[in-house]
Short mmCIF file of C-alpha atoms in Angstrom, two decimals:
data_model
loop_
_atom_site.label_atom_id
_atom_site.label_comp_id
_atom_site.label_asym_id
_atom_site.label_seq_id
_atom_site.Cartn_x
_atom_site.Cartn_y
_atom_site.Cartn_z
CA UNK A 171 -271.41 36.00 1.90
CA UNK A 172 -270.06 32.65 0.76
CA UNK A 173 -271.20 30.55 3.70
CA UNK A 174 -274.65 32.05 4.12
CA UNK A 175 -277.46 29.62 3.43
CA UNK A 176 -280.10 32.26 2.75
CA UNK A 177 -282.92 29.75 2.45
CA UNK A 178 -282.85 29.23 6.23
CA UNK A 179 -283.02 32.94 7.02
CA UNK A 180 -285.89 35.38 6.78
CA UNK A 181 -285.56 38.13 4.19
CA UNK A 182 -285.38 40.76 6.93
CA UNK A 183 -282.46 38.94 8.59
CA UNK A 184 -280.55 38.67 5.30
CA UNK A 185 -281.03 42.38 4.61
CA UNK A 186 -279.94 43.25 8.14
CA UNK A 187 -276.87 40.99 8.00
CA UNK A 188 -275.64 42.25 4.64
CA UNK A 189 -276.20 45.97 5.19
CA UNK A 190 -275.69 46.79 8.87
CA UNK A 191 -272.29 48.04 9.99
CA UNK A 192 -270.83 47.05 13.39
CA UNK A 193 -267.65 48.86 14.47
CA UNK A 194 -266.66 49.58 10.89
CA UNK A 195 -267.50 46.14 9.45
CA UNK A 196 -270.65 44.61 8.01
CA UNK A 197 -272.38 42.09 10.26
CA UNK A 198 -271.96 39.58 7.43
CA UNK A 199 -268.19 39.75 7.91
CA UNK A 200 -268.49 38.86 11.60
CA UNK A 201 -270.78 35.97 10.71
CA UNK A 202 -268.33 34.73 8.07
CA UNK A 203 -265.49 34.86 10.64
CA UNK A 204 -267.58 32.95 13.17
CA UNK A 205 -268.53 30.32 10.59
CA UNK A 206 -264.90 29.92 9.50
CA UNK A 207 -263.73 29.29 13.07
CA UNK A 208 -266.63 26.92 13.72
CA UNK A 209 -265.83 24.84 10.60
CA UNK A 210 -262.05 24.83 11.13
CA UNK A 211 -261.93 21.94 13.63
CA UNK A 212 -263.93 19.46 15.68
CA UNK A 213 -263.64 21.21 19.05
CA UNK A 214 -267.10 21.81 20.55
CA UNK A 215 -268.11 25.28 21.72
CA UNK A 216 -269.17 26.30 25.22
CA UNK A 217 -270.99 29.65 25.20
CA UNK A 218 -270.93 31.55 28.47
CA UNK A 219 -274.45 32.94 28.83
CA UNK A 220 -275.39 35.30 31.68
CA UNK A 221 -278.61 36.61 30.15
CA UNK A 222 -277.21 40.15 29.89
CA UNK A 223 -276.86 42.27 26.79
CA UNK A 224 -273.33 41.16 25.79
CA UNK A 225 -273.88 37.43 26.18
CA UNK A 226 -277.25 37.77 24.43
CA UNK A 227 -275.57 39.59 21.55
CA UNK A 228 -272.89 36.93 21.10
CA UNK A 229 -275.61 34.26 21.33
CA UNK A 230 -277.55 35.99 18.54
CA UNK A 231 -274.40 36.24 16.40
CA UNK A 232 -273.60 32.54 16.77
CA UNK A 233 -277.19 31.47 16.23
CA UNK A 234 -277.32 33.47 12.96
CA UNK A 235 -273.97 32.00 11.96
CA UNK A 236 -275.18 28.43 12.44
CA UNK A 237 -278.44 29.19 10.65
CA UNK A 238 -276.38 30.37 7.70
CA UNK A 239 -274.60 27.03 7.40
CA UNK A 240 -275.95 24.04 5.52
CA UNK A 241 -277.31 21.31 7.83
CA UNK A 242 -274.43 18.97 7.02
CA UNK A 243 -271.92 21.68 8.04
CA UNK A 244 -273.29 21.95 11.56
CA UNK A 245 -270.98 19.17 12.64
CA UNK A 246 -270.14 19.85 16.27
CA UNK A 247 -272.14 20.62 19.43
CA UNK A 248 -272.59 24.06 20.98
CA UNK A 249 -273.27 24.07 24.73
CA UNK A 250 -274.89 27.20 26.16
CA UNK A 251 -274.05 27.30 29.86
CA UNK A 252 -275.49 29.69 32.43
CA UNK A 253 -274.25 29.91 36.00
CA UNK A 254 -276.85 30.26 38.77
CA UNK A 255 -275.38 31.15 42.16
CA UNK A 256 -278.77 30.40 43.78
CA UNK A 257 -278.88 34.00 45.02
CA UNK A 258 -279.37 35.67 41.65
CA UNK A 259 -281.90 38.48 41.43
CA UNK A 260 -285.22 36.59 40.95
CA UNK A 261 -286.37 38.71 38.00
CA UNK A 262 -283.11 37.90 36.21
CA UNK A 263 -283.40 34.20 37.06
CA UNK A 264 -286.77 34.10 35.30
CA UNK A 265 -285.32 35.91 32.29
CA UNK A 266 -282.35 33.51 32.03
CA UNK A 267 -284.53 30.41 32.48
CA UNK A 268 -286.98 31.55 29.81
CA UNK A 269 -284.14 32.46 27.46
CA UNK A 270 -282.40 29.09 27.85
CA UNK A 271 -285.68 27.31 27.18
CA UNK A 272 -286.38 29.47 24.11
CA UNK A 273 -282.85 28.96 22.72
CA UNK A 274 -283.08 25.19 23.01
CA UNK A 275 -286.61 25.13 21.57
CA UNK A 276 -285.52 27.28 18.63
CA UNK A 277 -282.45 25.11 18.05
CA UNK A 278 -284.60 21.97 17.84
CA UNK A 279 -286.92 23.73 15.40
CA UNK A 280 -284.04 24.93 13.22
CA UNK A 281 -282.02 21.72 13.48
CA UNK A 282 -279.08 23.39 15.18
CA UNK A 283 -276.66 21.47 17.46
CA UNK A 284 -277.31 23.82 20.40
CA UNK A 285 -278.24 22.69 23.91
CA UNK A 286 -278.65 24.80 27.05
CA UNK A 287 -277.30 23.94 30.49
CA UNK A 288 -277.46 25.49 33.94
CA UNK A 289 -274.75 25.01 36.54
CA UNK A 290 -274.99 25.70 40.28
CA UNK A 291 -272.43 25.58 43.09
CA UNK A 292 -272.06 22.50 45.25
CA UNK A 293 -274.40 22.56 48.24
CA UNK A 294 -271.41 22.85 50.56
CA UNK A 295 -270.20 25.94 48.68
CA UNK A 296 -273.37 28.01 48.31
CA UNK A 297 -273.76 31.52 49.67
CA UNK A 298 -276.05 30.58 52.56
CA UNK A 299 -274.15 27.47 53.64
CA UNK A 300 -270.98 29.53 53.92
CA UNK A 301 -272.55 32.67 55.41
CA UNK A 302 -275.26 31.20 57.66
CA UNK A 303 -273.72 27.77 58.14
CA UNK A 304 -270.01 28.49 58.64
CA UNK A 305 -270.46 32.13 59.62
CA UNK A 306 -268.45 33.64 56.76
CA UNK A 307 -268.88 37.44 56.82
CA UNK A 308 -270.74 39.14 53.96
CA UNK A 309 -268.38 39.64 50.98
CA UNK A 310 -266.41 42.87 50.68
CA UNK A 311 -263.87 44.16 48.18
CA UNK A 312 -261.04 42.88 50.39
CA UNK A 313 -262.68 39.51 51.15
CA UNK A 314 -264.70 38.38 48.15
CA UNK A 315 -264.90 34.71 49.02
CA UNK A 316 -268.01 34.03 46.93
CA UNK A 317 -266.84 34.37 43.31
CA UNK A 318 -264.63 31.31 43.11
CA UNK A 319 -266.96 29.02 45.04
CA UNK A 320 -270.21 30.07 43.40
CA UNK A 321 -269.25 31.04 39.85
CA UNK A 322 -265.77 29.98 38.76
CA UNK A 323 -265.83 26.43 40.13
CA UNK A 324 -269.23 25.34 38.68
CA UNK A 325 -268.38 26.69 35.21
CA UNK A 326 -264.85 25.27 35.37
CA UNK A 327 -266.27 21.86 36.30
CA UNK A 328 -268.60 21.98 33.28
CA UNK A 329 -265.76 22.97 30.95
CA UNK A 330 -263.43 20.33 32.43
CA UNK A 331 -266.08 17.65 31.89
CA UNK A 332 -266.34 18.63 28.23
CA UNK A 333 -262.55 18.65 27.89
CA UNK A 334 -262.40 15.09 29.28
CA UNK A 335 -265.08 14.11 26.78
CA UNK A 336 -263.76 15.92 23.67
CA UNK A 337 -260.05 16.53 24.55
CA UNK A 338 -260.33 20.27 23.77
CA UNK A 339 -263.09 22.90 23.79
CA UNK A 340 -263.57 26.51 22.73
CA UNK A 341 -265.21 28.80 25.27
CA UNK A 342 -267.14 31.63 23.59
CA UNK A 343 -267.61 34.80 25.64
CA UNK A 344 -269.37 38.10 25.10
CA UNK A 345 -266.39 40.07 26.43
CA UNK A 346 -265.82 43.48 24.86
CA UNK A 347 -262.66 45.56 25.19
CA UNK A 348 -264.74 48.69 25.68
CA UNK A 349 -266.59 47.09 28.60
CA UNK A 350 -263.50 45.87 30.45
CA UNK A 351 -260.00 47.05 29.61
CA UNK A 352 -258.42 44.69 32.15
CA UNK A 353 -260.21 41.68 30.67
CA UNK A 354 -259.11 42.77 27.17
CA UNK A 355 -255.47 42.92 28.34
CA UNK A 356 -255.66 39.43 29.81
CA UNK A 357 -257.13 37.95 26.64
CA UNK A 358 -254.59 39.79 24.49
CA UNK A 359 -251.78 38.45 26.67
CA UNK A 360 -252.93 34.84 26.08
CA UNK A 361 -253.75 35.36 22.39
CA UNK A 362 -252.42 32.66 20.07
CA UNK A 363 -250.36 34.11 17.20
CA UNK A 364 -252.16 33.95 13.87
CA UNK A 365 -255.39 32.85 15.52
CA UNK A 366 -258.61 34.41 16.77
CA UNK A 367 -258.36 32.28 19.90
CA UNK A 368 -256.64 32.77 23.23
CA UNK A 369 -255.55 30.19 25.80
CA UNK A 370 -257.72 29.86 28.88
CA UNK A 371 -255.90 31.41 31.82
CA UNK A 372 -256.30 28.42 34.14
CA UNK A 373 -257.83 25.43 32.30
CA UNK A 374 -255.62 23.40 30.00
CA UNK A 375 -257.06 22.36 26.63
CA UNK A 376 -259.65 25.14 26.79
CA UNK A 377 -259.46 28.12 24.43
CA UNK A 378 -261.25 31.48 24.47
CA UNK A 379 -263.06 33.08 21.53
CA UNK A 380 -264.49 36.60 21.84
CA UNK A 381 -266.27 37.37 18.54
CA UNK A 382 -267.69 40.76 19.62
CA UNK A 383 -264.50 41.97 21.25
CA UNK A 384 -264.38 45.19 19.16
CA UNK A 385 -268.08 46.06 19.39
CA UNK A 386 -269.41 49.17 21.10
CA UNK A 387 -272.50 49.15 23.30
CA UNK A 388 -274.56 50.58 20.40
CA UNK A 389 -273.56 47.56 18.29
CA UNK A 390 -274.78 45.25 21.02
CA UNK A 391 -278.19 46.86 21.17
CA UNK A 392 -278.33 47.02 17.38
CA UNK A 393 -278.21 43.24 17.00
CA UNK A 394 -280.62 42.79 19.91
CA UNK A 395 -283.10 45.26 18.46
CA UNK A 396 -282.49 44.16 14.88
CA UNK A 397 -282.77 47.75 13.66
CA UNK A 398 -280.76 50.74 12.50
CA UNK A 399 -278.98 53.29 14.63
CA UNK A 400 -278.85 56.67 12.89
CA UNK A 401 -277.24 59.95 13.89
CA UNK A 402 -279.30 63.12 14.02
CA UNK A 403 -278.36 66.73 14.67
CA UNK A 404 -280.21 68.17 17.66
CA UNK A 405 -279.94 71.48 19.57
CA UNK A 406 -277.78 69.50 22.03
CA UNK A 407 -275.44 68.19 19.36
CA UNK A 408 -275.27 64.93 17.40
CA UNK A 409 -277.36 62.19 19.00
CA UNK A 410 -277.89 58.55 18.12
CA UNK A 411 -281.46 57.49 17.50
CA UNK A 412 -282.92 54.04 16.91
CA UNK A 413 -284.62 53.80 13.53
CA UNK A 414 -287.18 51.01 13.61
CA UNK A 415 -286.76 49.62 10.14
CA UNK A 416 -288.29 46.21 10.63
CA UNK A 417 -291.45 44.76 12.11
CA UNK A 418 -289.15 42.16 13.67
CA UNK A 419 -287.65 44.72 16.04
CA UNK A 420 -286.54 43.17 19.34
CA UNK A 421 -286.97 39.60 18.09
CA UNK A 422 -284.29 36.97 18.65
CA UNK A 423 -283.33 34.64 15.81
CA UNK A 424 -284.53 31.73 17.96
CA UNK A 425 -287.81 33.49 18.77
CA UNK A 426 -289.00 35.62 21.63
CA UNK A 427 -288.42 39.30 22.21
CA UNK A 428 -285.52 41.27 23.69
CA UNK A 429 -287.82 44.02 24.88
CA UNK A 430 -287.74 42.44 28.37
CA UNK A 431 -283.96 42.72 28.37
CA UNK A 432 -284.09 46.36 27.33
CA UNK A 433 -286.58 47.16 30.09
CA UNK A 434 -284.36 45.46 32.67
CA UNK A 435 -281.47 47.73 31.75
CA UNK A 436 -283.67 50.78 31.48
CA UNK A 437 -285.35 50.13 34.83
CA UNK A 438 -282.06 49.70 36.66
CA UNK A 439 -280.44 52.99 35.67
CA UNK A 440 -278.16 51.52 33.07
CA UNK A 441 -276.17 49.35 35.47
CA UNK A 442 -273.71 46.94 33.90
CA UNK A 443 -274.29 43.22 33.71
CA UNK A 444 -272.50 40.50 35.57
CA UNK A 445 -270.36 38.64 33.01
CA UNK A 446 -269.98 34.91 32.76
CA UNK A 447 -267.15 34.39 35.24
CA UNK A 448 -264.70 31.72 34.09
CA UNK A 449 -261.58 32.71 36.03
CA UNK A 450 -260.29 35.31 38.48
CA UNK A 451 -259.44 37.78 35.70
CA UNK A 452 -263.10 38.26 34.80
CA UNK A 453 -264.34 41.56 36.25
CA UNK A 454 -266.57 41.26 39.28
CA UNK A 455 -270.24 42.15 39.22
CA UNK A 456 -269.81 44.87 41.86
CA UNK A 457 -272.98 46.97 41.76
CA UNK A 458 -274.32 45.02 38.82
CA UNK A 459 -277.97 44.10 38.40
CA UNK A 460 -277.04 40.87 36.64
CA UNK A 461 -275.52 39.54 39.80
CA UNK A 462 -276.53 38.38 43.27
CA UNK A 463 -279.24 40.18 45.22
CA UNK A 464 -277.15 39.49 48.33
CA UNK A 465 -274.05 41.26 47.00
CA UNK A 466 -272.47 43.55 49.61
CA UNK A 467 -269.30 44.40 47.70
CA UNK A 468 -270.64 47.95 47.38
CA UNK A 469 -272.31 50.00 50.10
CA UNK A 470 -275.58 50.41 48.18
CA UNK A 471 -277.12 48.36 45.40
CA UNK A 472 -278.29 51.18 43.14
CA UNK A 473 -279.52 48.72 40.52
CA UNK A 474 -281.92 46.89 42.83
CA UNK A 475 -283.08 50.19 44.29
CA UNK A 476 -283.93 51.34 40.76
CA UNK A 477 -285.81 48.13 40.00
CA UNK A 478 -287.92 48.63 43.14
CA UNK A 479 -288.57 52.26 42.23
CA UNK A 480 -289.58 51.26 38.69
CA UNK A 481 -292.41 48.96 39.68
CA UNK A 482 -290.76 45.83 41.10
CA UNK A 483 -291.90 46.70 44.64
CA UNK A 484 -292.25 43.03 45.56
CA UNK A 485 -288.41 42.92 45.63
CA UNK A 486 -288.23 45.48 48.46
CA UNK A 487 -287.92 42.81 51.21
CA UNK A 488 -284.89 41.41 49.38
CA UNK A 489 -283.32 44.85 49.25
CA UNK A 490 -283.93 45.30 52.98
CA UNK A 491 -282.31 41.95 53.79
CA UNK A 492 -279.35 42.79 51.57
CA UNK A 493 -278.93 46.13 53.34
CA UNK A 494 -278.94 44.37 56.73
CA UNK A 495 -276.08 42.21 55.54
CA UNK A 496 -274.24 45.30 54.31
CA UNK A 497 -274.53 46.84 57.79
CA UNK A 498 -272.53 43.94 59.24
CA UNK A 499 -269.52 44.95 57.13
CA UNK A 500 -269.23 48.40 58.76
CA UNK A 501 -265.90 48.31 60.61
CA UNK A 502 -267.18 50.02 63.75
CA UNK A 503 -270.08 47.57 64.11
CA UNK A 504 -268.41 44.23 63.37
CA UNK A 505 -268.23 43.37 67.05
CA UNK A 506 -272.03 43.32 67.24
CA UNK A 507 -272.32 40.50 64.75
CA UNK A 508 -269.07 38.55 64.74
CA UNK A 509 -267.11 36.46 67.20
CA UNK A 510 -263.70 37.53 68.46
CA UNK A 511 -262.59 33.93 67.90
CA UNK A 512 -261.80 32.61 64.43
CA UNK A 513 -262.92 29.19 63.23
CA UNK A 514 -259.55 27.72 64.23
CA UNK A 515 -260.43 28.52 67.84
CA UNK A 516 -257.87 31.26 68.31
CA UNK A 517 -257.96 35.04 68.52
CA UNK A 518 -255.95 36.62 65.68
CA UNK A 519 -254.10 39.70 66.89
CA UNK A 520 -253.08 42.34 64.39
CA UNK A 521 -249.38 43.10 64.06
CA UNK A 522 -247.21 46.16 63.49
CA UNK A 523 -243.71 46.17 62.06
CA UNK A 524 -241.33 48.02 64.38
CA UNK A 525 -237.61 48.17 63.52
CA UNK A 526 -238.10 45.36 61.06
CA UNK A 527 -239.79 43.11 63.61
CA UNK A 528 -243.48 42.22 63.79
CA UNK A 529 -245.11 43.01 67.09
CA UNK A 530 -248.64 42.09 68.18
CA UNK A 531 -251.06 44.86 69.08
CA UNK A 532 -254.22 44.91 71.17
CA UNK A 533 -256.26 45.01 67.96
CA UNK A 534 -257.61 41.79 66.46
CA UNK A 535 -259.46 40.54 63.41
CA UNK A 536 -262.99 39.30 63.86
CA UNK A 537 -264.02 35.72 63.26
CA UNK A 538 -267.30 34.23 61.92
CA UNK A 539 -270.79 35.55 62.57
CA UNK A 540 -272.11 34.74 66.01
CA UNK A 541 -274.54 31.83 66.03
CA UNK A 542 -277.23 34.11 67.48
CA UNK A 543 -276.94 36.43 64.46
CA UNK A 544 -277.06 33.53 62.02
CA UNK A 545 -280.16 32.14 63.71
CA UNK A 546 -281.94 35.48 63.59
CA UNK A 547 -281.00 36.15 59.98
CA UNK A 548 -282.14 32.70 58.85
CA UNK A 549 -285.49 33.36 60.49
CA UNK A 550 -285.83 36.66 58.62
CA UNK A 551 -284.75 34.99 55.36
CA UNK A 552 -287.42 32.29 55.73
CA UNK A 553 -290.05 34.87 56.67
CA UNK A 554 -289.15 36.83 53.52
CA UNK A 555 -289.43 33.68 51.42
CA UNK A 556 -292.86 32.97 52.89
CA UNK A 557 -293.92 36.54 52.11
CA UNK A 558 -292.63 36.42 48.52
CA UNK A 559 -294.23 33.03 47.90
CA UNK A 560 -297.50 34.93 47.77
CA UNK A 561 -296.10 36.64 44.64
CA UNK A 562 -294.38 33.60 43.15
CA UNK A 563 -294.90 30.09 44.51
CA UNK A 564 -291.73 28.88 42.78
CA UNK A 565 -289.48 31.46 44.47
CA UNK A 566 -286.93 29.77 46.72
CA UNK A 567 -284.45 32.00 48.56
CA UNK A 568 -282.74 29.07 50.28
CA UNK A 569 -283.06 25.47 49.13
CA UNK A 570 -283.93 22.47 51.28
CA UNK A 571 -280.48 20.86 50.75
CA UNK A 572 -278.94 24.14 51.92
CA UNK A 573 -281.06 24.10 55.08
CA UNK A 574 -279.82 20.60 55.88
CA UNK A 575 -276.23 21.69 55.23
CA UNK A 576 -276.60 24.79 57.43
CA UNK A 577 -278.05 22.65 60.22
CA UNK A 578 -275.08 20.28 59.95
CA UNK A 579 -272.66 23.22 60.21
CA UNK A 580 -274.44 24.57 63.30
CA UNK A 581 -274.39 21.21 65.06
CA UNK A 582 -270.65 20.93 64.39
CA UNK A 583 -269.67 24.56 64.83
CA UNK A 584 -266.06 24.73 66.12
CA UNK A 585 -266.81 27.57 68.58
CA UNK A 586 -270.56 27.49 69.30
CA UNK A 587 -271.96 23.98 68.78
CA UNK A 588 -275.75 24.17 68.49
CA UNK A 589 -276.68 21.46 70.95
CA UNK A 590 -280.26 22.66 71.02
CA UNK A 591 -280.59 21.93 67.27
CA UNK A 592 -282.46 25.19 66.68
CA UNK A 593 -282.80 25.17 62.90
CA UNK A 594 -285.78 22.76 62.63
CA UNK A 595 -287.61 24.82 65.24
CA UNK A 596 -286.89 28.08 63.36
CA UNK A 597 -288.27 26.52 60.17
CA UNK A 598 -291.39 25.24 61.91
CA UNK A 599 -292.02 28.59 63.60
CA UNK A 600 -292.07 30.28 60.17
CA UNK A 601 -293.84 27.73 57.97
CA UNK A 602 -295.85 25.70 60.47
CA UNK A 603 -294.63 22.30 59.29
CA UNK A 604 -291.48 20.20 59.44
CA UNK A 605 -289.14 18.97 56.75
CA UNK A 606 -287.73 15.47 56.83
CA UNK A 607 -285.13 16.23 59.47
CA UNK A 608 -283.23 12.95 59.54
CA UNK A 609 -281.11 12.16 62.58
CA UNK A 610 -277.81 13.89 61.94
CA UNK A 611 -274.58 11.89 62.16
CA UNK A 612 -273.29 14.35 64.76
CA UNK A 613 -273.34 13.91 68.54
CA UNK A 614 -275.80 16.58 69.57
CA UNK A 615 -277.25 16.67 73.06
CA UNK A 616 -280.60 17.74 74.36
CA UNK A 617 -281.68 21.23 75.39
CA UNK A 618 -281.72 20.14 79.05
CA UNK A 619 -278.12 18.91 78.91
CA UNK A 620 -276.96 22.11 77.20
CA UNK A 621 -278.75 24.20 79.82
CA UNK A 622 -277.15 22.22 82.66
CA UNK A 623 -273.65 22.74 81.27
CA UNK A 624 -274.31 26.46 80.79
CA UNK A 625 -275.31 26.69 84.47
CA UNK A 626 -272.41 24.63 85.88
CA UNK A 627 -269.54 25.96 83.78
CA UNK A 628 -269.24 29.41 85.45
CA UNK A 629 -268.96 27.74 88.89
CA UNK A 630 -265.80 25.96 87.73
CA UNK A 631 -264.50 28.90 85.66
CA UNK A 632 -264.57 27.04 82.34
CA UNK A 633 -266.25 27.92 79.05
CA UNK A 634 -269.40 25.86 78.38
CA UNK A 635 -268.50 25.67 74.69
CA UNK A 636 -265.21 23.95 75.57
CA UNK A 637 -267.00 21.36 77.70
CA UNK A 638 -269.45 20.71 74.86
CA UNK A 639 -266.63 20.20 72.36
CA UNK A 640 -264.80 17.84 74.75
CA UNK A 641 -267.96 15.78 75.28
CA UNK A 642 -268.58 15.76 71.51
CA UNK A 643 -265.03 14.45 70.98
CA UNK A 644 -265.38 11.76 73.61
CA UNK A 645 -268.73 10.61 72.26
CA UNK A 646 -267.44 10.53 68.67
CA UNK A 647 -264.57 8.21 69.67
CA UNK A 648 -266.40 6.02 72.16
CA UNK A 649 -266.65 2.40 71.13
CA UNK A 650 -263.54 2.56 68.94
CA UNK A 651 -261.02 -0.19 69.58
CA UNK A 652 -258.19 2.28 69.01
CA UNK A 653 -258.50 5.89 70.14
CA UNK A 654 -255.42 7.09 68.31
CA UNK A 655 -254.65 10.77 68.72
CA UNK A 656 -257.36 11.51 71.27
CA UNK A 657 -254.96 13.29 73.64
CA UNK A 658 -253.71 15.48 70.81
CA UNK A 659 -257.29 16.38 69.93
CA UNK A 660 -258.13 17.10 73.57
CA UNK A 661 -255.06 19.32 73.80
CA UNK A 662 -256.12 21.35 70.75
CA UNK A 663 -259.57 21.96 72.22
CA UNK A 664 -258.22 22.96 75.64
CA UNK A 665 -255.65 25.31 74.09
CA UNK A 666 -258.24 27.25 72.10
CA UNK A 667 -259.15 30.77 73.18
CA UNK A 668 -262.41 30.23 75.06
CA UNK A 669 -262.30 33.41 77.16
CA UNK A 670 -263.87 36.76 76.37
CA UNK A 671 -262.01 39.18 74.12
CA UNK A 672 -261.06 41.36 77.11
CA UNK A 673 -259.66 38.40 79.06
CA UNK A 674 -257.64 37.16 76.07
CA UNK A 675 -256.22 40.66 75.44
CA UNK A 676 -255.26 40.99 79.11
CA UNK A 677 -253.63 37.55 79.06
CA UNK A 678 -251.78 38.45 75.86
CA UNK A 679 -250.53 41.73 77.38
CA UNK A 680 -249.29 39.91 80.48
CA UNK A 681 -247.53 37.34 78.30
CA UNK A 682 -245.86 40.09 76.28
CA UNK A 683 -244.76 41.85 79.50
CA UNK A 684 -243.21 38.60 80.72
CA UNK A 685 -241.44 38.15 77.40
CA UNK A 686 -240.12 41.72 77.57
CA UNK A 687 -239.01 41.19 81.18
CA UNK A 688 -237.25 37.98 80.21
CA UNK A 689 -235.66 39.70 77.21
CA UNK A 690 -234.32 42.50 79.42
CA UNK A 691 -232.92 39.94 81.86
CA UNK A 692 -231.21 38.06 79.01
CA UNK A 693 -229.75 41.34 77.69
CA UNK A 694 -228.54 42.31 81.17
CA UNK A 695 -226.86 38.94 81.72
CA UNK A 696 -225.27 39.13 78.25
CA UNK A 697 -223.84 42.57 79.03
CA UNK A 698 -222.45 41.36 82.37
CA UNK A 699 -220.81 38.38 80.67
CA UNK A 700 -219.31 40.65 78.04
CA UNK A 701 -217.83 42.91 80.75
CA UNK A 702 -216.48 39.85 82.59
CA UNK A 703 -214.81 38.56 79.40
CA UNK A 704 -213.14 41.92 78.85
CA UNK A 705 -211.87 41.91 82.45
CA UNK A 706 -210.48 38.39 82.04
CA UNK A 707 -208.70 39.35 78.84
CA UNK A 708 -207.23 42.46 80.54
CA UNK A 709 -205.90 40.46 83.47
CA UNK A 710 -204.44 37.95 81.03
CA UNK A 711 -206.15 35.07 82.64
#
């Protein structure tokens, strides 16, 4: 291998690299290809690292490739970026954090231009701020609102920052065609002729490199175990068996063992990992273990159930909370948890197409979670965090900035403004102390005022929430020299659907009956006019 600087590699690594076959090619050939692409230009690399088997394998390949270069050839930076949604499975978070630390420590020791980075979503776009704060329903296959906010955007921002700094970057992924046929098709579609790179599907000046694209799952574990895979004849046919050739089995080139990774996969019934998501073509985690513990895209999280059954019993409260969220996605039960009013203040009726025309039905789509549900779930989330803190003091299910953001959303909720400011009380009830709850820049009122409005509103047949929003509007604009647009804003509040679902449906039915009655009258008049015109023509008038 021309580019291999053997002096920087242990004898066992050199033997492994030069003699092990991966998908029909020696590992040394893959390393040579990786080194060639690395040396071909000045574009820095961004490695998408999820902590799973595929991203760990590509990390090992690149680390070996850089080790094999002479120090003066390691001329451009390699950024290892991991995305943390803040609701990742805690056991995986620890694994990723430890791995990033070990990679960077090993890179400093070996004089490699590798640094590790962790990206998180903006506080306003986290899972809890959207679900508990704004009332977004738990994600489903038809409404997966979380991926772009929590994974794509943070990684895209990191890549865009590097593009602005270096003009162009190469994003290295552990994607394999065998793992995801759809992802393979997308990469192939954007492949650059005569190059190993593909254009990024959405980010300009970013290019994709998938060095282990042709590898099988056995190849992935082979590089992670640093040992041979041999075939043996058994009474049940030909079976693959790991042959532990080296004492270094399971060791990463940067140090540390991959045995933890193997146990994670083994203990979760072989569930797939959640890939580094860089755009909407990347396959979703679904029932993956290397994903969010809150994921409700599938009915049951088999992976987390397996982890609990295999000794991680401390995670059981998380599984129970996740299952409670999943229950809110059951179609028949949505009305228990969600408002009939959407965040725009209106009820959204479903439509049917009849004779090419859309007609509204009595059915409607549900809006955000009711404030009462969000309050109760936050309490249970905090109680679970308090319980799990006995296992790990560093475990944080919801961050303090998120709590402040959720509180802000509640105080300014478009349908159910939380005048009683209940979040600080919920927190104190659970933990017995207060955070630094600064005075919010909203116009909240006291519990007594809210109670008075709730008592008076029914007497005047108006919704208390509407009165609260009108008072909030007036207070927000008081003292301004120009109150431009206040009547328009008042009109929007008054025109919202503040009644119960039954009352709105009844009103809608009456409106439709009136429209039909008016339509029939128009048709009748038109027919009479037509007959009159014919009579006039006949008489020759």
